Tab-separated table of N, CA and C in Angstrom:
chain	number	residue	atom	x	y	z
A	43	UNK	N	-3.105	-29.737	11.389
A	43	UNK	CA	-2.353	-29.651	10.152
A	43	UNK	C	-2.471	-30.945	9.353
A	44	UNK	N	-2.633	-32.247	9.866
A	44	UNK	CA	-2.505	-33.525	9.340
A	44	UNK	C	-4.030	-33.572	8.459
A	45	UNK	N	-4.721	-32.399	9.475
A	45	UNK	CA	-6.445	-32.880	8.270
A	45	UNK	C	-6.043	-32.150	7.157
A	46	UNK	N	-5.801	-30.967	7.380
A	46	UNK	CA	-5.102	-30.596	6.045
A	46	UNK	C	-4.683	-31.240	5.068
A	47	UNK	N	-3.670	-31.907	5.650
A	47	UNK	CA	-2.766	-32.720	4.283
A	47	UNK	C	-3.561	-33.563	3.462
A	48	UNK	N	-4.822	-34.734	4.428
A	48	UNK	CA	-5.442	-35.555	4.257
A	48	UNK	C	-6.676	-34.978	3.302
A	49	UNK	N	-7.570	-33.822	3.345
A	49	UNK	CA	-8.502	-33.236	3.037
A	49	UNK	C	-8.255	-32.928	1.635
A	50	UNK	N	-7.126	-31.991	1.133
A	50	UNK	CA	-6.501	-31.370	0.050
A	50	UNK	C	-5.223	-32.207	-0.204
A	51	UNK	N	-5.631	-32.488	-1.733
A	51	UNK	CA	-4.134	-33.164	-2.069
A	51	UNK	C	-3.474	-31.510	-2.740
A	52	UNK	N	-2.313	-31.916	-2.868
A	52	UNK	CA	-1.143	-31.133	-3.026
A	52	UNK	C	-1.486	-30.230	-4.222
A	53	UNK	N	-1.808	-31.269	-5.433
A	53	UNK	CA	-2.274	-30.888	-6.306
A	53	UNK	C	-3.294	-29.657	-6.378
A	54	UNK	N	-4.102	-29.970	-5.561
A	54	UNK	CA	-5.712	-29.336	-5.200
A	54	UNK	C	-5.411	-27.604	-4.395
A	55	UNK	N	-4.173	-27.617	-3.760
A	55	UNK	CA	-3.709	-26.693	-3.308
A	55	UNK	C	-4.057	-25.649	-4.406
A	56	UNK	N	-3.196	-25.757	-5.190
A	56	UNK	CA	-2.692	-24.480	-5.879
A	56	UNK	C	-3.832	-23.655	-6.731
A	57	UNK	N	-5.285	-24.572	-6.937
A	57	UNK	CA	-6.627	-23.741	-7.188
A	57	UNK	C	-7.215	-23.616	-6.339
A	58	UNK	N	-7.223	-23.440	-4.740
A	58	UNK	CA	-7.936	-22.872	-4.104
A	58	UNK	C	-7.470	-21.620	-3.659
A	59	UNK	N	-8.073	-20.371	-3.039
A	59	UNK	CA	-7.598	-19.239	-2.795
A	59	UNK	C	-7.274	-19.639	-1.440
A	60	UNK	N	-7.092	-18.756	-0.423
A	60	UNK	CA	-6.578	-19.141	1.080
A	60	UNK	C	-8.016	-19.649	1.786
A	61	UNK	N	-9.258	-18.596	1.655
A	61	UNK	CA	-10.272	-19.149	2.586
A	61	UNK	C	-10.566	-20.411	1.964
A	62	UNK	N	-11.094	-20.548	0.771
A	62	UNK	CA	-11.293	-22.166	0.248
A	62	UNK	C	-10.416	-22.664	0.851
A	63	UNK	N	-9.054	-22.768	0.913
A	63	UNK	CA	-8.379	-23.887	1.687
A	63	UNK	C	-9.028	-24.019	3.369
A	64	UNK	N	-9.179	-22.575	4.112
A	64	UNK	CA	-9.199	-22.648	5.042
A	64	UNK	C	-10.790	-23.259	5.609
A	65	UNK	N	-11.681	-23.112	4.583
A	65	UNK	CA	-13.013	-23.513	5.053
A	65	UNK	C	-13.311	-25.001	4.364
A	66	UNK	N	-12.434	-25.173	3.510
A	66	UNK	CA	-12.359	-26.944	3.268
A	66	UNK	C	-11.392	-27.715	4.214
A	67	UNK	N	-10.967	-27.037	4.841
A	67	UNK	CA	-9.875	-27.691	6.096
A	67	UNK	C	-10.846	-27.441	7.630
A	68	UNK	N	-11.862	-26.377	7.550
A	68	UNK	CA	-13.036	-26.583	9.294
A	68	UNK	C	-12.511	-25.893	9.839
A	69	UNK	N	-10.999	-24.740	9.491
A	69	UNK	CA	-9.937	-24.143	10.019
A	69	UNK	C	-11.089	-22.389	10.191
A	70	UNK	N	-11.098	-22.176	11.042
A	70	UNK	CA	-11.307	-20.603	11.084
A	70	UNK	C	-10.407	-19.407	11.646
A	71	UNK	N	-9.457	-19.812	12.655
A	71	UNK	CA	-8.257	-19.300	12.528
A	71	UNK	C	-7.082	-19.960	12.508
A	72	UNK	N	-6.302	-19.506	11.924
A	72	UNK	CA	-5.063	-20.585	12.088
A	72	UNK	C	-3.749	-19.275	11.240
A	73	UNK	N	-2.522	-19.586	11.735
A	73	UNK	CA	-1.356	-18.751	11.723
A	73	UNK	C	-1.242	-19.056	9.748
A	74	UNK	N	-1.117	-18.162	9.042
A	74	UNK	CA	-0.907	-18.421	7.363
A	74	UNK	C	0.573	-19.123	7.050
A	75	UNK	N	1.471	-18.219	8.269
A	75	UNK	CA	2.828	-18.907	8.168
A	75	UNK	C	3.285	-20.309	8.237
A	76	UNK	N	1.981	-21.060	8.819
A	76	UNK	CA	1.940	-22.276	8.527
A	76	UNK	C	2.363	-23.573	7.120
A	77	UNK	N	1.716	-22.295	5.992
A	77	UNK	CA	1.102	-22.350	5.017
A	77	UNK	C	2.596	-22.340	4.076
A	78	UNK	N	3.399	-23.135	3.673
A	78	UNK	CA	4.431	-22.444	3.109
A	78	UNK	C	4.351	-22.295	1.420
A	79	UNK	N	2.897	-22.746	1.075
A	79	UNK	CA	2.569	-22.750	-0.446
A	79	UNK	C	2.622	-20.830	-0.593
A	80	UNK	N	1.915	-20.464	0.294
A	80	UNK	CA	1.832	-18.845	-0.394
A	80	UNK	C	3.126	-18.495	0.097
A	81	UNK	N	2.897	-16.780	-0.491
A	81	UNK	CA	4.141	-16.107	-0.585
A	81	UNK	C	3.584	-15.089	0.318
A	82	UNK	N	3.667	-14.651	1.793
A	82	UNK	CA	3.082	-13.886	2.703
A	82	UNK	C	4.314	-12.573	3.053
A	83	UNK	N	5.484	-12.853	2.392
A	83	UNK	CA	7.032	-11.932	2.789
A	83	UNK	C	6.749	-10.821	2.300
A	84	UNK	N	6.089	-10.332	1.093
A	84	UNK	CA	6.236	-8.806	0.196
A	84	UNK	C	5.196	-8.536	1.433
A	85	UNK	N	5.518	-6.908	1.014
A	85	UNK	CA	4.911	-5.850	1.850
A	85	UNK	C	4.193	-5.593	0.673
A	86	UNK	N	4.225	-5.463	-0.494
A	86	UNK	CA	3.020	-4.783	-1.331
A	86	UNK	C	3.200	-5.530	-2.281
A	87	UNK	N	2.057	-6.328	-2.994
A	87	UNK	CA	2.105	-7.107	-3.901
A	87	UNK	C	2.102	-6.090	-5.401
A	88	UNK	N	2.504	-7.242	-6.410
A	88	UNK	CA	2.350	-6.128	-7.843
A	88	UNK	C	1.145	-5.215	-7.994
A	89	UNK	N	0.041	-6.170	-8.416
A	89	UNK	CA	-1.296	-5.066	-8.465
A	89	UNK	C	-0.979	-3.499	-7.552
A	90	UNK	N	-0.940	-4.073	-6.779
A	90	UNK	CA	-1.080	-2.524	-5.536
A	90	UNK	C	0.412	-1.578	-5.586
A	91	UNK	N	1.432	-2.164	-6.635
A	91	UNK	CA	2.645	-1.210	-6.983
A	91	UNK	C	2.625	-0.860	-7.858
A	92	UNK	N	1.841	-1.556	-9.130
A	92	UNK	CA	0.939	-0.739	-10.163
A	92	UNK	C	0.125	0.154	-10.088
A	93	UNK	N	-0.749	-0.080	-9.411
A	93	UNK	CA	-1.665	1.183	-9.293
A	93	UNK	C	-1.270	2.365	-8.479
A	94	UNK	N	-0.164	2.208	-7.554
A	94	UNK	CA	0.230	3.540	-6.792
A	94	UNK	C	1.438	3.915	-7.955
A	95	UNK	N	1.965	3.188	-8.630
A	95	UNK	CA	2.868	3.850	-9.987
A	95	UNK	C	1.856	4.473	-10.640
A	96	UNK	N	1.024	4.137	-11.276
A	96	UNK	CA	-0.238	4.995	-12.251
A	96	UNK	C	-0.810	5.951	-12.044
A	97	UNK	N	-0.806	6.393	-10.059
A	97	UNK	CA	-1.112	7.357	-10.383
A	97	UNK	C	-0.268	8.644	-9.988
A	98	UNK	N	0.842	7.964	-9.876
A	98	UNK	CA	2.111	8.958	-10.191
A	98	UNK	C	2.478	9.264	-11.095
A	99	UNK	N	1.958	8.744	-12.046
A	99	UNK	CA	2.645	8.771	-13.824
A	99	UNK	C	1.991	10.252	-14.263
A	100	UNK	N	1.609	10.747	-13.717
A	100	UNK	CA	1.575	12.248	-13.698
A	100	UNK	C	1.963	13.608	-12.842
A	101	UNK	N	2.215	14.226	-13.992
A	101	UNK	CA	3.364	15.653	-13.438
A	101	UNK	C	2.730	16.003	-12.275
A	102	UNK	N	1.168	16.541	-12.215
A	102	UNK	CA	0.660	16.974	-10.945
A	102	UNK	C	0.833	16.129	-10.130
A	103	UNK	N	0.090	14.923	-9.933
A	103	UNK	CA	0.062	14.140	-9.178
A	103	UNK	C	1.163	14.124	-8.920
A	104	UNK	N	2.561	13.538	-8.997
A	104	UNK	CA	3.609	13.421	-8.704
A	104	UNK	C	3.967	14.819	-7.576
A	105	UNK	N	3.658	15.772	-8.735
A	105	UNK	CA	4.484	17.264	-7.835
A	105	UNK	C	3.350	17.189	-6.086
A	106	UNK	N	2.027	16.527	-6.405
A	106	UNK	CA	1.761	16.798	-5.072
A	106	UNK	C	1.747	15.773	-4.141
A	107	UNK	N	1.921	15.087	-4.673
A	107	UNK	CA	2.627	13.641	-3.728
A	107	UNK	C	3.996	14.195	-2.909
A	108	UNK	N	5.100	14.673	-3.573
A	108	UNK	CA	6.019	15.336	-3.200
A	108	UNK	C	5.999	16.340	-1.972
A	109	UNK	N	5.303	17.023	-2.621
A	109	UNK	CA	4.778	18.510	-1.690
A	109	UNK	C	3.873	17.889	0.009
A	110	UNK	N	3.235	16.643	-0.338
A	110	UNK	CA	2.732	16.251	1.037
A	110	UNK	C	3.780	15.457	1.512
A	111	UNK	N	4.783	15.333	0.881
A	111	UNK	CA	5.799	14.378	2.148
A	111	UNK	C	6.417	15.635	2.305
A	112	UNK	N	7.100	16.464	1.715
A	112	UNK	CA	7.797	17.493	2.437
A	112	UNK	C	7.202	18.023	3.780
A	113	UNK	N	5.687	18.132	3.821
A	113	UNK	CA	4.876	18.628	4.396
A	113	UNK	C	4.671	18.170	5.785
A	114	UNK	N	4.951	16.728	5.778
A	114	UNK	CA	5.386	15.256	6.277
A	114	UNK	C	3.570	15.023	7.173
A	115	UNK	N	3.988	14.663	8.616
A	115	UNK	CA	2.184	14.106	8.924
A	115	UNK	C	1.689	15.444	9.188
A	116	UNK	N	2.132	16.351	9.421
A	116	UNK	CA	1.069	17.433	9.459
A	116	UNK	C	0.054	17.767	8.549
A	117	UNK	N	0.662	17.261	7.452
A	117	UNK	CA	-0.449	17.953	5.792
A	117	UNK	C	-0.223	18.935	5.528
A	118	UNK	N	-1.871	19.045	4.855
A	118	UNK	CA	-1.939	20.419	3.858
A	118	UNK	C	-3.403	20.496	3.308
A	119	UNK	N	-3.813	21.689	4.221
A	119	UNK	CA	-5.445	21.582	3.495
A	119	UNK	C	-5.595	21.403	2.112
A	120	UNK	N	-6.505	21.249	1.664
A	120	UNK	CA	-6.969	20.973	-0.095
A	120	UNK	C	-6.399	22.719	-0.807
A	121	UNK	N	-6.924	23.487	-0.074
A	121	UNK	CA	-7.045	24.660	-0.707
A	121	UNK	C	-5.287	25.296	-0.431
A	122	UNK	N	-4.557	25.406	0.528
A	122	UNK	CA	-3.486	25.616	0.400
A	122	UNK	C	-2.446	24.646	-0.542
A	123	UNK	N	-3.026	23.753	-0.905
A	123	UNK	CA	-2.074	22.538	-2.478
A	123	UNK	C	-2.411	23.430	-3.170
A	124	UNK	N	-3.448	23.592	-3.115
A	124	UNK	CA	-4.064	24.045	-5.029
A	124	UNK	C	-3.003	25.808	-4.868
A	125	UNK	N	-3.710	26.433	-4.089
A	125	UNK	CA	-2.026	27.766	-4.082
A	125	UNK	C	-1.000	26.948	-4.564
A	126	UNK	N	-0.229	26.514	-3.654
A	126	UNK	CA	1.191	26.184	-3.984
A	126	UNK	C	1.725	25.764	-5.502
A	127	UNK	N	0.452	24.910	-6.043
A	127	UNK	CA	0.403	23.795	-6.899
A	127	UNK	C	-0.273	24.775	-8.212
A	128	UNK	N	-1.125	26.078	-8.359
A	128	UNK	CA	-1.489	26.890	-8.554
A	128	UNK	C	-2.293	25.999	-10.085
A	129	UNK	N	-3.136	25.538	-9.291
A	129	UNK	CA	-3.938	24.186	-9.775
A	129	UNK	C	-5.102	24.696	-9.699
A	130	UNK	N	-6.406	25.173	-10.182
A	130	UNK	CA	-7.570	24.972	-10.120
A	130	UNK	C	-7.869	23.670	-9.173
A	131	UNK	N	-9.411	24.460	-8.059
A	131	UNK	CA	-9.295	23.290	-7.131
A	131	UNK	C	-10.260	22.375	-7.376
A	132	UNK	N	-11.299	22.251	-8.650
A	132	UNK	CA	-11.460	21.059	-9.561
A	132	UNK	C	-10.949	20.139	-9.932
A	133	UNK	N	-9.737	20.523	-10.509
A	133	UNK	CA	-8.527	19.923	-10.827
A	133	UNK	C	-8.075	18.676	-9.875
A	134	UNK	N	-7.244	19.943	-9.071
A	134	UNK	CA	-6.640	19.251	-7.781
A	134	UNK	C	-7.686	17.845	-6.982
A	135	UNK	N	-8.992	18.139	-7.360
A	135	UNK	CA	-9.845	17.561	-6.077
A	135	UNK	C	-9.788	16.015	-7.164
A	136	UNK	N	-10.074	16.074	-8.503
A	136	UNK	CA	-9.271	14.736	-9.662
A	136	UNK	C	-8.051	14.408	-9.076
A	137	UNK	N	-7.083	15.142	-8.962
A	137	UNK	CA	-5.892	14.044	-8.985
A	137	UNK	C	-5.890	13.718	-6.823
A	138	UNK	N	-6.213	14.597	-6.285
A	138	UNK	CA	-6.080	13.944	-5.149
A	138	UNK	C	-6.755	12.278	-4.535
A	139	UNK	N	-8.383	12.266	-5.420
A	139	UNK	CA	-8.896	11.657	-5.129
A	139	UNK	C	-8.022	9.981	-5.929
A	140	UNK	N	-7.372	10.683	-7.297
A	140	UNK	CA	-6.923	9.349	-7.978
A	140	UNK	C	-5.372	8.768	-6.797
A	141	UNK	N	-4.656	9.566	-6.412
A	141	UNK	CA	-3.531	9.546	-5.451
A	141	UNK	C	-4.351	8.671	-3.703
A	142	UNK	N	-5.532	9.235	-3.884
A	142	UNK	CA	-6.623	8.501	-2.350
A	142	UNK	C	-6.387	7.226	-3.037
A	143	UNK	N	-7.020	6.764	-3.988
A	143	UNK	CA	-7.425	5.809	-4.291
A	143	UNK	C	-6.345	4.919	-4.664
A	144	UNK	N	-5.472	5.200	-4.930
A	144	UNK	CA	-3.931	4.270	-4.472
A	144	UNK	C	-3.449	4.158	-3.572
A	145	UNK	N	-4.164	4.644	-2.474
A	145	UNK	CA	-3.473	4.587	-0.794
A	145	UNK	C	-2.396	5.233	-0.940
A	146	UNK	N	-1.765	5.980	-1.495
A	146	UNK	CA	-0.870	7.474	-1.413
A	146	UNK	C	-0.953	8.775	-0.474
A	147	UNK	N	-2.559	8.429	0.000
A	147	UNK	CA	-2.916	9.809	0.235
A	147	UNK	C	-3.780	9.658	1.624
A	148	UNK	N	-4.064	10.361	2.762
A	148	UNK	CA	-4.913	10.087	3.680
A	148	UNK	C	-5.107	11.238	3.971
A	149	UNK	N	-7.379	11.091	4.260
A	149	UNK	CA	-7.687	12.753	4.175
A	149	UNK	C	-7.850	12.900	5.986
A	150	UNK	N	-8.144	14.111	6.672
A	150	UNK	CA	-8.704	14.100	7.662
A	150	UNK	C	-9.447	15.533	7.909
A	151	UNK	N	-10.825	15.191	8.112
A	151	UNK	CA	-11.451	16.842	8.431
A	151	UNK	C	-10.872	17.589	9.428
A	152	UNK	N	-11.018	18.854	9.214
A	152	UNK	CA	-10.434	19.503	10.524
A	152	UNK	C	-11.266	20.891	10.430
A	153	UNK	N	-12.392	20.840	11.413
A	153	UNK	CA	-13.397	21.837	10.607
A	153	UNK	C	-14.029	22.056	9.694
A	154	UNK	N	-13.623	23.017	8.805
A	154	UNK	CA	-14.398	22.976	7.398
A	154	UNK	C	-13.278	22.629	6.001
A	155	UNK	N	-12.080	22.631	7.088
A	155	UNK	CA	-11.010	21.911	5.566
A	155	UNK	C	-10.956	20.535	6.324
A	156	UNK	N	-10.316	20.018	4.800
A	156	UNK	CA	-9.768	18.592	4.701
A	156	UNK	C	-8.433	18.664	4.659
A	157	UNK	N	-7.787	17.884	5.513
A	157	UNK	CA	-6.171	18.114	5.014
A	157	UNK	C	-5.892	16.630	4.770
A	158	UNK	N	-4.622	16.688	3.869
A	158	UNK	CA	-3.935	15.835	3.055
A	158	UNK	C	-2.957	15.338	3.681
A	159	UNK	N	-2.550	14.301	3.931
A	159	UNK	CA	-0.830	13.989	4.123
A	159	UNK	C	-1.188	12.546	3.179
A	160	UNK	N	0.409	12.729	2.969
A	160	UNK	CA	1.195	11.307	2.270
A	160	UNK	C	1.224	10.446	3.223
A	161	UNK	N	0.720	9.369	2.439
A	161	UNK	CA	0.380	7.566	3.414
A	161	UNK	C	1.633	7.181	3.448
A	162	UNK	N	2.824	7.533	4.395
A	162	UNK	CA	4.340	6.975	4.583
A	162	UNK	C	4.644	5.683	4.304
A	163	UNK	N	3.389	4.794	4.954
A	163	UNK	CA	3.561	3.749	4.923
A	163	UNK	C	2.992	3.035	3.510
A	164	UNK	N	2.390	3.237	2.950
A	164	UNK	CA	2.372	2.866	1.483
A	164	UNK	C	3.398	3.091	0.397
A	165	UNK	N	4.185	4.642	0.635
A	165	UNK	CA	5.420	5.184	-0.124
A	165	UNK	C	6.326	3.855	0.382
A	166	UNK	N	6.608	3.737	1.760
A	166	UNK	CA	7.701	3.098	2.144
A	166	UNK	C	7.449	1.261	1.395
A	167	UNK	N	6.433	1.339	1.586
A	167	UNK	CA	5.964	-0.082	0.887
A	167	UNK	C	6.537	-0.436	-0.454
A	168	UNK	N	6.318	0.796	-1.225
A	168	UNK	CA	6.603	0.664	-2.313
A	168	UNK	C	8.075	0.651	-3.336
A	169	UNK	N	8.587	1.355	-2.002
A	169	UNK	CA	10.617	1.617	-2.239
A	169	UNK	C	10.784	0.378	-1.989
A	170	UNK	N	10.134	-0.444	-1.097
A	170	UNK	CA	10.840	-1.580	-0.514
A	170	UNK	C	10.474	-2.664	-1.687
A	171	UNK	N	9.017	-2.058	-2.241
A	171	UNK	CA	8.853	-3.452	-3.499
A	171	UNK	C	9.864	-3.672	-4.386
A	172	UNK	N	10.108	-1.799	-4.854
A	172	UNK	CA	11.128	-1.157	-5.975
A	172	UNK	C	12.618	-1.550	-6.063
A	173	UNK	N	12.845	-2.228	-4.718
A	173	UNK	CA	14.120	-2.342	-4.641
A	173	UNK	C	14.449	-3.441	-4.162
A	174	UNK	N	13.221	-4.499	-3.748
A	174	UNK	CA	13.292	-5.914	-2.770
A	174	UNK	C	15.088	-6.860	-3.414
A	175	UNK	N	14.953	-7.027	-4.670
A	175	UNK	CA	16.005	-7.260	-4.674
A	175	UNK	C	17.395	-6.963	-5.718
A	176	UNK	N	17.840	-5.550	-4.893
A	176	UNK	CA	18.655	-4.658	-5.480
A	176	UNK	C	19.592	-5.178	-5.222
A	177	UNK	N	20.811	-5.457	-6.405
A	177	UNK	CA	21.886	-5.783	-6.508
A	177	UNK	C	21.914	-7.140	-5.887
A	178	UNK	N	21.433	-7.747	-6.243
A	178	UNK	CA	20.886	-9.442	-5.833
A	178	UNK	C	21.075	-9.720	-4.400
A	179	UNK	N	20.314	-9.145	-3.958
A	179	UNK	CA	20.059	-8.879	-2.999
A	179	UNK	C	21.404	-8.544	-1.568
A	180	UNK	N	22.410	-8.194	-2.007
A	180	UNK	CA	23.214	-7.830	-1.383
A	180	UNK	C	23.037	-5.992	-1.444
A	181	UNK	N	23.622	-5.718	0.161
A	181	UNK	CA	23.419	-4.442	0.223
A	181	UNK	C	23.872	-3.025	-0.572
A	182	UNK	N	23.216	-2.155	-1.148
A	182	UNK	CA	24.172	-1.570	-2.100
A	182	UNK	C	24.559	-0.033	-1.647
A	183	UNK	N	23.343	0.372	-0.652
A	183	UNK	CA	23.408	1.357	-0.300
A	183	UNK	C	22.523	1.819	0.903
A	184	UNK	N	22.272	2.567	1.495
A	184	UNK	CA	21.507	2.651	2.861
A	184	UNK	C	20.069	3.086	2.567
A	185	UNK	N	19.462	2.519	3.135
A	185	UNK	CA	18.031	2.232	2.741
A	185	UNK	C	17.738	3.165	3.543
A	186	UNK	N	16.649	4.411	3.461
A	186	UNK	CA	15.995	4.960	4.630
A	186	UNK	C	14.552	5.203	4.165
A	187	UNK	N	14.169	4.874	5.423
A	187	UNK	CA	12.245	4.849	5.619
A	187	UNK	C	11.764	5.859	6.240
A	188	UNK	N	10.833	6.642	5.943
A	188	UNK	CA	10.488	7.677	6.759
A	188	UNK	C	9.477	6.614	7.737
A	189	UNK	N	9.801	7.758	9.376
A	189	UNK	CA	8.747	7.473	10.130
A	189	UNK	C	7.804	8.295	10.353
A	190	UNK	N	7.005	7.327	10.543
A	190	UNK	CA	5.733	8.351	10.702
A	190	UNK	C	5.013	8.700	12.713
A	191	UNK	N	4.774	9.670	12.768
A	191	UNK	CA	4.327	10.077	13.684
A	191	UNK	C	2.882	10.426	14.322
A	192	UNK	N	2.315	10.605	15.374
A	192	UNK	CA	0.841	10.434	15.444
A	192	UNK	C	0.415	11.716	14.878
A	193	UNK	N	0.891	12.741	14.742
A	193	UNK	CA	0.309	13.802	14.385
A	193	UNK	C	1.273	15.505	14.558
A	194	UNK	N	1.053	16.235	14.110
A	194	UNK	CA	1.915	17.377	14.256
A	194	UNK	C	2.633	17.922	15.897
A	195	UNK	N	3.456	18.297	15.950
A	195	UNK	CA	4.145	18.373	17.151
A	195	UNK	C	4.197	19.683	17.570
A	196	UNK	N	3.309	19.853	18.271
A	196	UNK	CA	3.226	21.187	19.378
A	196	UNK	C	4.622	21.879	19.935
């Protein structure tokens, strides 16, 4: 830690990213918590609560974001959303992929379908960004997280 201090002045800190610090320090692993310049506490930084907001900012998307947590880890093939959702499955295969691509969504083959479930742990990420500090940070009401499970239950 002392080459650290000696290597990088204080100043010099705050324009390097983490590996620049860590490969101008000879460091290849070392604990970040060390580190008390960054901010390592959020579970989901802004960028990544923006983009899983954006692509909720639509009615479908939204309604099938919904429909796969009800659904919870079991899923929902592609083709049984688009029924429910009574979505053309063109359509559907646009907004699922924009909902993938925010980590909202996780696919898994199963034969010749793909099924869908909601990424719990990204939703939960994101209540917790939404609300990190609700009512200044004193408790206001009971927080609940879904858990997630390895897979559907026989």
């Amino acid at each position: 830690m002392e080459d650290y201090k000696r290597k990088v002045s204080f100043k010099d800190r705050r324009s390097f990213s983490t590996q620049d610090l860590l490969t101008t320090c000879g460091v290849t692993k070392i604990s970040l918590l060390k580190f008390p310049l960054f901010d390592y506490s959020r579970i989901m930084e802004t960028p990544n609560a923006l983009e899983a907001l954006a692509a909720l900012a639509h009615s479908i998307r939204l309604s099938v974001f919904r429909l796969l947590v009800q659904a919870g880890p079991a899923g929902l093939p592609a083709g049984r959303i688009a029924e429910l959702m009574e979505v053309p499955a063109s359509s559907l295969s646009f907004h699922l992929k924009e909902l993938h691509r925010a980590g909202l969504l996780s696919s898994r083959q199963d034969g010749r379908s793909i099924i869908y479930t909601a990424h719990f742990e990204t939703m939960n990420a994101l209540l917790a960004y939404l609300t990190e500090n609700c009512c200044s940070g004193n408790p206001c009401s009971p927080v609940s997280t879904c858990s997630v499970t390895s897979g559907p239950q026989s």
